[in-house]
Tab-separated table of C-alpha atoms and ligand atoms in Angstrom:
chain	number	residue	atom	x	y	z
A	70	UNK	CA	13.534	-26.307	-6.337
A	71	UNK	CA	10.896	-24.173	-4.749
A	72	UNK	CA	10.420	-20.635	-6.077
A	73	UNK	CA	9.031	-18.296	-4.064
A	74	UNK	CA	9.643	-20.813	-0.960
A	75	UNK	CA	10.157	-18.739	2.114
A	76	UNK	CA	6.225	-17.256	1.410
A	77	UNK	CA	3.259	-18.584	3.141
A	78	UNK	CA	2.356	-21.694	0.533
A	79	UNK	CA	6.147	-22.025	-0.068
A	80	UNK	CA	7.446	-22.737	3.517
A	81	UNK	CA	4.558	-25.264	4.121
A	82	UNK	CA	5.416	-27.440	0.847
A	83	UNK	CA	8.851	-27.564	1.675
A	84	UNK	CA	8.181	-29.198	5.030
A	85	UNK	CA	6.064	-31.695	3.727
A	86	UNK	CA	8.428	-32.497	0.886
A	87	UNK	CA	11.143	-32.856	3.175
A	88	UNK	CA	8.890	-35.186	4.880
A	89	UNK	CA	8.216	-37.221	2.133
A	90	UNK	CA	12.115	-37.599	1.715
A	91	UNK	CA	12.947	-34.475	-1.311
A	92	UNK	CA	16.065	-32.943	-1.202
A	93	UNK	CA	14.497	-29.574	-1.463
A	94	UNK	CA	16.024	-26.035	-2.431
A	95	UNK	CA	14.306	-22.982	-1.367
A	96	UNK	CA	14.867	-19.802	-3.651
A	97	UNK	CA	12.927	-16.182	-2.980
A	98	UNK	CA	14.255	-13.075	-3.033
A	99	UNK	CA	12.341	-12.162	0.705
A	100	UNK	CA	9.972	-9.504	-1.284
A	101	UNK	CA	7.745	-10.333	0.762
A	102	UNK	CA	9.390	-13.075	3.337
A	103	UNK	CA	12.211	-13.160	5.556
A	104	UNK	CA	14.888	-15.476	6.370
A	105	UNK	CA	13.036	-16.478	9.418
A	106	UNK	CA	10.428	-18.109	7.753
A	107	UNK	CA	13.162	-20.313	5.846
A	108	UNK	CA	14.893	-20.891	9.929
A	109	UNK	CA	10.958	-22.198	10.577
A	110	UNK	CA	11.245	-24.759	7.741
A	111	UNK	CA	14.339	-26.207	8.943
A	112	UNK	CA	13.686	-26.180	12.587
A	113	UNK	CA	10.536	-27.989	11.734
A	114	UNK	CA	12.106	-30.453	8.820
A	115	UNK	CA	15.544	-30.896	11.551
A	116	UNK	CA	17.155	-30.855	7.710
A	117	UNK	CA	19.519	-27.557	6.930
A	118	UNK	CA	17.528	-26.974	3.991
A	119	UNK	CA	19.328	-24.815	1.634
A	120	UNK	CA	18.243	-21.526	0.535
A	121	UNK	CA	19.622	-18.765	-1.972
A	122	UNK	CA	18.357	-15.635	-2.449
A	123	UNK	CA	17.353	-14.877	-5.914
A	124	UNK	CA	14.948	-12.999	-8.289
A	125	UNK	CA	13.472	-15.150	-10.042
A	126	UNK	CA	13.149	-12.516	-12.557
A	127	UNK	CA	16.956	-12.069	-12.905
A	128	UNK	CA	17.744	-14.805	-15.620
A	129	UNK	CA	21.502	-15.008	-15.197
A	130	UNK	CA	21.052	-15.092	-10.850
A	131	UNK	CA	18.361	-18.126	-11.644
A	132	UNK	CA	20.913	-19.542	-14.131
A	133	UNK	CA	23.150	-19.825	-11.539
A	134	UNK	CA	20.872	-21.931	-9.155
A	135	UNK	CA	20.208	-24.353	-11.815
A	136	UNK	CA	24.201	-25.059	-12.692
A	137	UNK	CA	24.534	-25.126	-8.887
A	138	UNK	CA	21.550	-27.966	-7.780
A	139	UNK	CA	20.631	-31.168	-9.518
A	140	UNK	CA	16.841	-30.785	-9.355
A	141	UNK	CA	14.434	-32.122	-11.908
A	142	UNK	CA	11.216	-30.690	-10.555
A	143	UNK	CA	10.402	-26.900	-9.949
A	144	UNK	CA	7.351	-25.806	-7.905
A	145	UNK	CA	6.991	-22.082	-8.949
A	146	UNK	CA	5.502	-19.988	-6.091
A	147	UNK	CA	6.901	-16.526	-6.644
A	148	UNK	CA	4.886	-14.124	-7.642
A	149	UNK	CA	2.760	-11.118	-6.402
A	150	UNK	CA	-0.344	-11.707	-5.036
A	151	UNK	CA	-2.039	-8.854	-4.105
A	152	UNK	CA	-5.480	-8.312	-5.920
A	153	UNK	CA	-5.968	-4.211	-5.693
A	154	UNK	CA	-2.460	-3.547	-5.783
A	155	UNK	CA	-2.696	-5.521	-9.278
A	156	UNK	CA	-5.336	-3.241	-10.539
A	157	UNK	CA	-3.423	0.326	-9.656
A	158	UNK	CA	0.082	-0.975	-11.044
A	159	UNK	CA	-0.231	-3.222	-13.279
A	160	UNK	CA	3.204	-3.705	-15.244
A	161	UNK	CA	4.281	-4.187	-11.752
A	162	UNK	CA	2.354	-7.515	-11.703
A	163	UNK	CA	2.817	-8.648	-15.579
A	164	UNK	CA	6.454	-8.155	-15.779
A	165	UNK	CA	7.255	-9.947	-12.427
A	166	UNK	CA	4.550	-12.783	-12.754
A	167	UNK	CA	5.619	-13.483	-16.520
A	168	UNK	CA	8.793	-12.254	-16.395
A	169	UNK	CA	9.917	-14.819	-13.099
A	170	UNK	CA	7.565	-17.470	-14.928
A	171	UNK	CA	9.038	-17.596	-18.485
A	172	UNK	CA	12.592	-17.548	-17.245
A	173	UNK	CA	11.774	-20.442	-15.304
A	174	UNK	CA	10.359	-22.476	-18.471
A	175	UNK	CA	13.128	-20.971	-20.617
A	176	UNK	CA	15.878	-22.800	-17.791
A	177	UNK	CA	13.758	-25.902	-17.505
A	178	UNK	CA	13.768	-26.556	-21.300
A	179	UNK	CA	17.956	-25.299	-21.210
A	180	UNK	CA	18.653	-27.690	-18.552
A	181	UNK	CA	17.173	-30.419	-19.806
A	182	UNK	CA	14.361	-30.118	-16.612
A	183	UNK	CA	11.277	-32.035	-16.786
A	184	UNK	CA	9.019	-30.802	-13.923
A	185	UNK	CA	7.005	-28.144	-13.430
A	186	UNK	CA	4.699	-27.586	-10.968
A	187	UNK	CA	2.741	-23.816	-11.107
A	188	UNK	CA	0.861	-22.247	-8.140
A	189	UNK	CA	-2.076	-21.064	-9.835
A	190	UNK	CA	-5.878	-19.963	-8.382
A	191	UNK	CA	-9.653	-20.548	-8.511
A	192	UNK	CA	-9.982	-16.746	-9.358
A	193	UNK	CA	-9.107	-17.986	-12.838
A	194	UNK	CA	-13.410	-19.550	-12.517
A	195	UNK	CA	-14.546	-15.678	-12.001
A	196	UNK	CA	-17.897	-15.685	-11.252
A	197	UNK	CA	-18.791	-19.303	-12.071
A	198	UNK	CA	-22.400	-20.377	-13.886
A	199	UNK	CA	-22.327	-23.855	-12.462
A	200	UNK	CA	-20.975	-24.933	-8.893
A	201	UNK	CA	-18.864	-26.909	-7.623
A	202	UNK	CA	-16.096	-25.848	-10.126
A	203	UNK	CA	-14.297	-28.400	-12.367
A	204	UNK	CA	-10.902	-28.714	-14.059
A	205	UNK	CA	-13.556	-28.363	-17.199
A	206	UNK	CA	-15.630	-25.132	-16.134
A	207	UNK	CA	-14.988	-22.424	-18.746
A	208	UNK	CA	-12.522	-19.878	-17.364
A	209	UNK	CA	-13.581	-16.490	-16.974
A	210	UNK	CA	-12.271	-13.380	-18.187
A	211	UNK	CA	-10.176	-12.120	-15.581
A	212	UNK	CA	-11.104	-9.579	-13.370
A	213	UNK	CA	-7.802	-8.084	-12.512
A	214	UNK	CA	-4.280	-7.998	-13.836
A	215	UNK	CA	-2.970	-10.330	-10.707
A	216	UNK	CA	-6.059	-12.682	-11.885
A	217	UNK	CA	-4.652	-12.392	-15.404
A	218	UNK	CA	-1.284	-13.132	-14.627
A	219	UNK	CA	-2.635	-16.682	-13.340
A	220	UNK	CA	-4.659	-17.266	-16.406
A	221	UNK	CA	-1.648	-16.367	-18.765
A	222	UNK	CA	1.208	-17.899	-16.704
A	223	UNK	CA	-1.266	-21.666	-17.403
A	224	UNK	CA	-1.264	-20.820	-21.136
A	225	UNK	CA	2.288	-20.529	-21.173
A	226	UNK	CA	2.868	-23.715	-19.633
A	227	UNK	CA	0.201	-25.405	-21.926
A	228	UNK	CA	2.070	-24.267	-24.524
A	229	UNK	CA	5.737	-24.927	-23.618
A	230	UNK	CA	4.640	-28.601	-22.747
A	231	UNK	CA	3.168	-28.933	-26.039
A	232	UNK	CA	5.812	-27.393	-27.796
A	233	UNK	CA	8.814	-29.003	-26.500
A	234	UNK	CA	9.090	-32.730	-26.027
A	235	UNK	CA	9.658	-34.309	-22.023
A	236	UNK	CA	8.492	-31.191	-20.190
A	237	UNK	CA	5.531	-32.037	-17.788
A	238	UNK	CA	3.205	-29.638	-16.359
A	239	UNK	CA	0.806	-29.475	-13.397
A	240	UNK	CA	-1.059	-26.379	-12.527
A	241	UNK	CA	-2.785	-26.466	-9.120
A	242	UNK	CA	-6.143	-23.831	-9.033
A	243	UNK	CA	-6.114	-23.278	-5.269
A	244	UNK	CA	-8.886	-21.841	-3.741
A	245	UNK	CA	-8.775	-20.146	-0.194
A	246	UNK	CA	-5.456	-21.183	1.327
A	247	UNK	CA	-5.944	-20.808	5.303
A	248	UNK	CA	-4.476	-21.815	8.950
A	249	UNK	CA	-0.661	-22.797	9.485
A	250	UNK	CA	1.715	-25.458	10.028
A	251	UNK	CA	0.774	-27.194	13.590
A	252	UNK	CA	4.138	-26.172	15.173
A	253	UNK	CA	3.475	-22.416	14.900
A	254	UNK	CA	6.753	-21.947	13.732
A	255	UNK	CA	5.679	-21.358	9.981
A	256	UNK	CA	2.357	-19.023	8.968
A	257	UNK	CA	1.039	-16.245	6.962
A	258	UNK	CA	2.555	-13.042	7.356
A	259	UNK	CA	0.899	-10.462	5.176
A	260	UNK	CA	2.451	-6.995	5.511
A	261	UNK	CA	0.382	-4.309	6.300
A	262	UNK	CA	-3.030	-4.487	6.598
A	263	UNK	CA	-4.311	-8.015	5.487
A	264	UNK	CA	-6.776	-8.493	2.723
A	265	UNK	CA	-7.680	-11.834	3.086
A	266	UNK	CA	-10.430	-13.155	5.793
A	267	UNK	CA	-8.740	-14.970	8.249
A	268	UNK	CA	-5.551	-12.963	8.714
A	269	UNK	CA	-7.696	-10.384	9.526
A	270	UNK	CA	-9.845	-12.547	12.151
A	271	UNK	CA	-6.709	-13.568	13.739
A	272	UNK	CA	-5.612	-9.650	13.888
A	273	UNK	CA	-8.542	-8.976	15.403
A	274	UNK	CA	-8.878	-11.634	17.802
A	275	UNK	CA	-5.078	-10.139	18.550
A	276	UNK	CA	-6.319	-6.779	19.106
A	277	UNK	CA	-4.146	-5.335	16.173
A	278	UNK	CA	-7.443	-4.532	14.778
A	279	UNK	CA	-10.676	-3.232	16.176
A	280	UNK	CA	-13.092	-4.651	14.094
A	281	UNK	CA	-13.916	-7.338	11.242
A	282	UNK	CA	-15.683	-6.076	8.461
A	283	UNK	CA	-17.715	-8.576	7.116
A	284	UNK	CA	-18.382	-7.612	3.342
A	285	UNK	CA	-21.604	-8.366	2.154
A	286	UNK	CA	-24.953	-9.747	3.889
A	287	UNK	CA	-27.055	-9.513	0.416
A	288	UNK	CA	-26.068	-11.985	-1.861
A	289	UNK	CA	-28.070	-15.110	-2.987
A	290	UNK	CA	-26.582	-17.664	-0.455
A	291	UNK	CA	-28.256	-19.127	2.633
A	292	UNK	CA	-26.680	-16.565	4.791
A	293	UNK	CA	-26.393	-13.857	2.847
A	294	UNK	CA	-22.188	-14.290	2.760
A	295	UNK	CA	-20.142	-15.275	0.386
A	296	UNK	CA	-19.358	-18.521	0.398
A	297	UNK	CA	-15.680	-20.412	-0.045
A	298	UNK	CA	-13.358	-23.247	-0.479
A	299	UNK	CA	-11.118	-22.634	2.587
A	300	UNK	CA	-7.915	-25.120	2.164
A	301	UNK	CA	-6.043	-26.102	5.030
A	302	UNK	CA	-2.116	-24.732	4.011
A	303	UNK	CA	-1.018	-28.487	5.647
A	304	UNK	CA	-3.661	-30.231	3.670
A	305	UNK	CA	-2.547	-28.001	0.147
A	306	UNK	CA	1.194	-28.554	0.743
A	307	UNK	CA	0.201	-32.165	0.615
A	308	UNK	CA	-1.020	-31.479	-2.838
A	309	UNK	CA	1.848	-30.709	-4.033
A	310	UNK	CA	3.792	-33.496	-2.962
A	311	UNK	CA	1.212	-35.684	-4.628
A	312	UNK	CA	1.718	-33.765	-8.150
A	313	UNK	CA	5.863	-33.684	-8.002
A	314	UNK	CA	5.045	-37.637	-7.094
A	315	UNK	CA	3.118	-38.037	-10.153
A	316	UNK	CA	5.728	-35.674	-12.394
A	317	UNK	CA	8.268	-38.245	-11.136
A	318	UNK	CA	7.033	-41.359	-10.627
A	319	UNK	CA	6.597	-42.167	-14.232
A	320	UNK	CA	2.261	-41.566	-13.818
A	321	UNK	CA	2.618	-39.064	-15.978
A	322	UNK	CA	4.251	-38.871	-19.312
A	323	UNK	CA	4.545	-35.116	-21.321
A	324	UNK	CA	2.004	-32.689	-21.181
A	325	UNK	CA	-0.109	-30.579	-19.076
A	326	UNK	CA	-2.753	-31.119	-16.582
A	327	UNK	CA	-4.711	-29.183	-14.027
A	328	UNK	CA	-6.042	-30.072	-10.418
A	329	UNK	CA	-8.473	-28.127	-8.127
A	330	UNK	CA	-6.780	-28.046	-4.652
A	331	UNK	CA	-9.834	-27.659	-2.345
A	332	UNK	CA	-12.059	-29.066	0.193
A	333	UNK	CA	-15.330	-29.293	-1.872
A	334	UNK	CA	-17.600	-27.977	1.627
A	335	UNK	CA	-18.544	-24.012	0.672
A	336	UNK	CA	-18.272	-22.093	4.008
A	337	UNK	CA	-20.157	-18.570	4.494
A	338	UNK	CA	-18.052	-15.641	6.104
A	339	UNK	CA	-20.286	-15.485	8.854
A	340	UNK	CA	-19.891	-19.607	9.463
A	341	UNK	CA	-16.309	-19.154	9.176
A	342	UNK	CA	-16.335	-16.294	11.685
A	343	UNK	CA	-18.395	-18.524	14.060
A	344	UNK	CA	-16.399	-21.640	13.519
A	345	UNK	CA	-13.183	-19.396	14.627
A	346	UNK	CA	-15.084	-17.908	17.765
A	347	UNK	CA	-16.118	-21.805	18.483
A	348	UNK	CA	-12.929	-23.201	18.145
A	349	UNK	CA	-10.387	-21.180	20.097
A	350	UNK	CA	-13.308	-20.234	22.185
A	351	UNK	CA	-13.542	-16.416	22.172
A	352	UNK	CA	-15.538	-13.743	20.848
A	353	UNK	CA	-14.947	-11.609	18.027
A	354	UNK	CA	-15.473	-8.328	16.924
A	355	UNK	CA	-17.180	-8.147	13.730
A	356	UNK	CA	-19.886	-5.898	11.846
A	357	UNK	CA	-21.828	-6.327	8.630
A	358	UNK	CA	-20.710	-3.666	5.845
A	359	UNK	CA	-21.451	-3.504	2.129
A	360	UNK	CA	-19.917	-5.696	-0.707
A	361	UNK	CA	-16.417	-5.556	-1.754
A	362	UNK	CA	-16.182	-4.758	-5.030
A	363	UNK	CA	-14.977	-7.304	-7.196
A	364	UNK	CA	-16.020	-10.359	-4.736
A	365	UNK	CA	-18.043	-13.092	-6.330
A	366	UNK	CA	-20.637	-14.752	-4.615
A	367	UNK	CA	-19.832	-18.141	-4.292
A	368	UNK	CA	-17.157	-20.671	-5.587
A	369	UNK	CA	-16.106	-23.952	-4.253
A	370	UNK	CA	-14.426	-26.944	-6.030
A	371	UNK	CA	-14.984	-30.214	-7.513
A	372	UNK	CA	-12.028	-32.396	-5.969
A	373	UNK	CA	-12.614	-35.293	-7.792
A	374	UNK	CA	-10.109	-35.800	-10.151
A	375	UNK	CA	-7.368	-34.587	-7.216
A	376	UNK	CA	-9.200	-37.378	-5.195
A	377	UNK	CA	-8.482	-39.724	-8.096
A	378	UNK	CA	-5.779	-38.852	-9.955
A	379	UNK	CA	-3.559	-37.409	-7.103
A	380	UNK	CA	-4.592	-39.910	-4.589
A	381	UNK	CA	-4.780	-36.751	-2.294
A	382	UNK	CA	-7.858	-35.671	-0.164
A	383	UNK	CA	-8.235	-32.288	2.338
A	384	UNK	CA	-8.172	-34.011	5.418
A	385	UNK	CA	-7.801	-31.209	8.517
A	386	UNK	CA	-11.240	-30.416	9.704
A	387	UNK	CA	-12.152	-26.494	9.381
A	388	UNK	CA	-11.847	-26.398	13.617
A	389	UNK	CA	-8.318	-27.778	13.625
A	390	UNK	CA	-7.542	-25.301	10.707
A	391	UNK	CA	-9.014	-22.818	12.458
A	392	UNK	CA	-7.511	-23.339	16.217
A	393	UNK	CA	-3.928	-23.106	14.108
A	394	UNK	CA	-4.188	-19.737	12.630
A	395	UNK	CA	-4.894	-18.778	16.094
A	396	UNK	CA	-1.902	-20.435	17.288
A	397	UNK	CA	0.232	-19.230	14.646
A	398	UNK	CA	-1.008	-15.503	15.365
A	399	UNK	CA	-0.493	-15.675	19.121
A	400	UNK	CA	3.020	-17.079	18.259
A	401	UNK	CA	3.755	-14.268	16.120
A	402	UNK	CA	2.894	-11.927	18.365
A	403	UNK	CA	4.205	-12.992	21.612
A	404	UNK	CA	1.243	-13.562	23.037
A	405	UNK	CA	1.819	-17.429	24.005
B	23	LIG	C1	-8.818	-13.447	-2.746
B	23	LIG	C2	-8.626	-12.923	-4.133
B	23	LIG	C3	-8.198	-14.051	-5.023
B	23	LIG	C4	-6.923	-14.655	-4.496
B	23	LIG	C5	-7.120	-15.095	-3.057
B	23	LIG	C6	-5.799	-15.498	-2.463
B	23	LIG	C7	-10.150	-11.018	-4.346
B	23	LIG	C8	-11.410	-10.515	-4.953
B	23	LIG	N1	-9.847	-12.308	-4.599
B	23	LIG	O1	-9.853	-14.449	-2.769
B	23	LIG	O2	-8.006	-13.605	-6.327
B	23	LIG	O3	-6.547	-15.753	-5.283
B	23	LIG	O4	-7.624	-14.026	-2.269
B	23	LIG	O5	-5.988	-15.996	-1.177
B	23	LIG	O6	-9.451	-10.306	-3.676
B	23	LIG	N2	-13.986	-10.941	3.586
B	23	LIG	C9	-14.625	-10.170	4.541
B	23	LIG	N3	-13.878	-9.293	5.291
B	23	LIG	C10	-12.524	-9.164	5.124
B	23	LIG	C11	-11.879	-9.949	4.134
B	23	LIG	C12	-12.637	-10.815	3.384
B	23	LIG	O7	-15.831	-10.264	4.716
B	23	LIG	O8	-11.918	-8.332	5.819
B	23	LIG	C13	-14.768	-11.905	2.805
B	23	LIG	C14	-14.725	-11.645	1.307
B	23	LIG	O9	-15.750	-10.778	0.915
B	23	LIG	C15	-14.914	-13.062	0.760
B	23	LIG	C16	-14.294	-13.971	1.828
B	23	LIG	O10	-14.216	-13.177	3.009
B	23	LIG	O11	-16.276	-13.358	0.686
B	23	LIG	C17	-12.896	-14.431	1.467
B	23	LIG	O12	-12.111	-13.299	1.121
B	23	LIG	P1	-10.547	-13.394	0.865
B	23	LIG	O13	-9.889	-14.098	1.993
B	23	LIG	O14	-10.053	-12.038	0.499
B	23	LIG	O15	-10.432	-14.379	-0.390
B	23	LIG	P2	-11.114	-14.258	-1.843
B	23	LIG	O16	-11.694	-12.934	-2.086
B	23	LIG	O17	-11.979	-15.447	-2.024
């Protein structure tokens, strides 16, 4: 059962589950999806994937799902994402990312569930002293309530799989999710104006927007940019079909572990911008502003253990990533 699966991560794990032969079920309560992006999964998979619309923060609606589908794995996806909005209302973010989160565990443990598989991020590193980032770098204090939410949603799985005997745990620390599904038919969709990088290239390139501000030209990297683990989506979906294998393939007995879902290659904004312009061949409009508060300087992972333990490596090259948020843009906006 994938929470949260008609969002941007969502959608592309349940196309490459399919693939791998689960019987998937896509819950989400289209906060901030629509159905169409649930038609894109099953046009893709040819499979009539089914689909209910829940909150996952209702307990008695998610009840329901789990008394109506055999699964024994849950990959939990919903939550709210959105780092400034986090700061200004913050209840907002605690009670639905702990709220949706606990009465998942709660079910799990109810049911008799063993799986679970939680969508977590590198902002849980903060500003790191040593890079690339391991499963073992200290966690920093969080910087913002959404940031929290991550940090607290892994203790509470830590702790249920400790506490109650057969329930597994994987948290995945993504770092920067990017591009879409080659089809075009499935993508990021933020509403409103986009906060992440490549979103707003692809705007821009569009013409929805006039101009890229690039945030920062002064920090201690070769460039001056920040620099980042960009993650193909395809290439992190595959993740998690290499975790629910190893929750169900009888790799991994109780507990809890944690994977870094990245590429290990740090990219600068400005290389990133350039590798876009260079691989759908246009120009963009971009100018250097000041930093972004809150922005660390540079973070990238350590994919080792994934490597190893998941048998999973980041295979897309950045060009290929980059040529399909392009595609998936121009498809959204008519503009094929
Ligand atoms: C952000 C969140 C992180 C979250 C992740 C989800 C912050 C501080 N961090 O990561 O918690 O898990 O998204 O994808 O919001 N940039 C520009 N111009 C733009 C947008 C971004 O120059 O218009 C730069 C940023 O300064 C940064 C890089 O691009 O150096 C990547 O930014 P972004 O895509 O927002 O991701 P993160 O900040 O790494």
């Amino acid at each position: 059962m994938i929470s949260g699966g008609a969002g941007y991560i969502g959608t592309h794990t349940a196309v490459e589950l399919v693939g791998a032969g689960f019987g998937v079920v896509i819950i989400d309560d289209f906060s901030n999806s629509d159905a169409a992006a649930v038609e894109g999964v099953r046009r893709i998979t040819g499979v009539d994937v089914p689909f209910e619309q829940v909150d996952t923060c209702n307990e008695e609606a998610l009840r329901a799902v789990f008394r109506k589908y055999e699964f024994d794995s849950v990959i939990h996806f919903a939550a709210f994402k959105a780092v400034g909005e986090s700061v200004s209302e913050p209840l907002k973010y605690y009670r639905n990312n702990l709220a949706s989160f606990m009465n998942i565990c709660a079910l799990m443990r109810e049911f008799g569930r063993p799986n679970i598989l939680f969508s977590s991020s590198a902002t849980v590193y903060g500003e790191p002293d040593a890079l690339p980032v391991t499963e073992q770098s200290p966690r920093q204090p969080a910087t913002s309530p959404y940031g929290n939410t991550k940090q607290m949603a892994e203790d509470i799985l830590r702790d249920c799989c400790a506490a109650y005997d057969g329930l597994r745990g994987i948290a995945l620390r993504y770092f920067n999710p990017v591009g879409a599904h080659p089809s075009a038919l499935i993508g990021e969709l933020p509403r409103g104006v986009p906060q992440n990088l490549v979103p707003y290239i692809t705007q821009t390139a569009a013409g929805i927007r006039e101009c890229l501000s690039v945030f920062g030209s002064d920090y201690p990297t070769p460039d001056g940019t920040c620099l980042r683990d960009y993650i193909d989506i395809v290439d992190l979906a595959r993740a998690h079909v290499a975790a629910v294998k190893r929750m169900t393939g009888g790799r991994m007995k109780a507990g809890y572990e944690i994977f870094n879902v990245g590429t290990g290659r740090p990219v600068s904004v400005l290389e990133l911008v350039e590798g876009f312009e260079k691989a759908n061949g246009l120009k963009l409009n971009y100018k250097i502003v000041g930093r972004r508060a809150g922005d660390v300087p540079a973070v990238w992972a350590d994919t080792d253990l994934a490597n190893r333990e998941l048998g999973w490596k980041a295979e897309r090259s950045l060009e290929e990533t980059l040529r399909s948020a392009w595609a998936w843009e121009k498809h959204v906006r008519g503009m094929e």
